[in-house]
Phi, psi and omega in degrees: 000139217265168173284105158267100160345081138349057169318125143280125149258150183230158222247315190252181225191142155256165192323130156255125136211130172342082168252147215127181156197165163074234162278358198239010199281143189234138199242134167273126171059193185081055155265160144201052169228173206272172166278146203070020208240063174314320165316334168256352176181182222267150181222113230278333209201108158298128169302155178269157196234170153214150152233141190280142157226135171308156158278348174245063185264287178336352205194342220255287192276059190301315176325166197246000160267327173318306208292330187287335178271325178288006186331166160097302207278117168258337179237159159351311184301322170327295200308313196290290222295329198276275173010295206278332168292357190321310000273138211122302186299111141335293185210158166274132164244133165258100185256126171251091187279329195291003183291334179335115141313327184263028192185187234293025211003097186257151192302147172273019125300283185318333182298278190328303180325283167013291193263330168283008176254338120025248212268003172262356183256334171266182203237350173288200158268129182251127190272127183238139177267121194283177157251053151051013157281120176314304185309288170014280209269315205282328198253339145298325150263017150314292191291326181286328182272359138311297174291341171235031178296113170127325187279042158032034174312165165240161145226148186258125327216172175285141153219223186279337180267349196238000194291328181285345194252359171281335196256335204274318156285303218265340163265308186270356169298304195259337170078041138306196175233150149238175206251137170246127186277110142218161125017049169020058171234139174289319179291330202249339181284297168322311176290260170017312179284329207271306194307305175306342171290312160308334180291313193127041180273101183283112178346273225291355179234059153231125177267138166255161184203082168270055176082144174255170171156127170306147195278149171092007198257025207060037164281015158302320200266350192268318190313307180297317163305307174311320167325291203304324190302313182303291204305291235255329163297331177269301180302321200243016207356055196284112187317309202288302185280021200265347169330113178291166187274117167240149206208122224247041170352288176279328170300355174269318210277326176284022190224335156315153176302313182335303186299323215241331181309076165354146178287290203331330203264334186207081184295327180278009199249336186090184204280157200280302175311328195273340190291294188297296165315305180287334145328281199315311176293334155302291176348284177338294199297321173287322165300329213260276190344306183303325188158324196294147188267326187233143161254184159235121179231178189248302206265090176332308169307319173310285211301326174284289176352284187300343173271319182320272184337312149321289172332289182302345206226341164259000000 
């Protein structure tokens, strides 16, 4: 008896949404299939790459192949425009670590100057990263989605304690996107969507960012979340979860021992770059395998693996 194939189809979709402007504006989500799973239907929009760059990358970025593709590159600016050539690359995230109160607190002027001085030299859609202080991050993407209001940025993210006054500037002033945050829950991801929708948010412009984590790092739990999120937005066609995903890679997968340990300290472990690339790239597969519609990485090496994977597999 010859095989006959079973399709799932499923009647509902996640959220397409738009970050960007012009040709070069790039759409997050708008499947309505599982990942990868070309086999049940045509998968219409491939997950997305982004790449990060630190606001300390000039000094940051020590490794010795990273540091060798920015040779040359003396400012930031260098750095996003050198970035964006990556193959693959989607978009840029602009991480403003440095905004930390509890670190080098640099001003959310001097941040905003940043970024808009940014987003004017590249050419992708630009992602903006907070330094994960609620007050902070609230009055930082105020101000930057102000200043760059029209370039049709997202910023990552809102979170429960910060969403009105993150969705109330930057989506509804300014007409940005925002990254909705949470605690790798499904239930707290859902809440989140609802409040903000309620706030006067439009589905189509939330990103969801349901947690992060490295693989072998309690990613069982972020991988279950993602899972859970997919199935019910699709299977259950539940509105509050139809949000694409975006998933924040590299600040987890470079900051494990794995990433960071010297070879010297640890010889059997092989070379700490090398080390770091193959974190990220597991990390990665597993997000996209899981659910996430779009990441964010670091490591050119990373980031090319992972689009060749992506190609072959949609």
């Amino acid at each position: 008896m010859p095989f006959a194939a079973k399709t799932q189809a499923y009647n509902a979709k996640i959220n397409a949404v738009v970050l960007g402007t012009g040709n070069k504006a790039v759409q997050i989500g708008g499947n309505n299939v599982l990942p990868f799973y070309s086999f049940d239907a045509p998968i219409e929009n491939p997950p997305k790459i982004g790449v990060e760059i630190t606001d300390g990358a000039l000094e940051e970025y020590t490794q010795p192949k990273l540091k060798a593709f920015y040779d040359g590159c003396a400012s930031l600016e260098e750095m996003a425009v050198r970035a964006q050539s990556i193959p693959g690359v989607s978009f840029v995230a602009l991480h403003l670590k440095s905004a930390d109160p509890n670190g080098k607190n640099v001003s959310v002027e001097e941040c905003a100057a940043l970024a808009e001085s940014v987003a004017a030299k590249v050419e992708l859609p630009l992602v903006i990263m907070g330094c994960k202080d609620i007050e902070k991050d609230a009055e930082l993407f105020t101000k930057i989605s102000e200043r760059l209001s029209g370039k049709n940025i997202l910023v990552l993210s809102a979170r429960e304690e910060n969403y009105k006054t993150v969705g109330a500037s930057a989506a509804l002033a300014y007409g940005q996107k925002v990254g909705a945050e949470s605690a790798v829950d499904i239930n707290l991801a859902k809440q989140l969507n609802t409040v903000m929708t309620q706030l006067g948010v439009n589905p189509a412009s939330i990103v969801m960012q349901a947690g992060s984590a490295a693989a072998g790092y309690g990613f069982e739990y972020l991988a279950s979340t993602l899972e859970r999120i997919k199935l019910a937005a699709l299977g259950q066609a539940d509105a509050q979860l139809q949000m694409p995903i975006m998933t924040p890679v590299s600040p987890e997968t470079w900051g494990v021992k794995e990433s960071v340990m010297p070879e010297a300290e640890m010889p059997e472990w092989g070379d700490a770059e090398e080390r770091g690339v193959e974190m990220e790239i597991t990390t990665a597969a597993a997000c996209l395998a899981g659910g996430s519609d779009a990441i964010i990485m670091r490591h050119p090496d990373a980031i090319k693996t992972i689009a060749r994977m992506i190609d072959e597999l949609v």
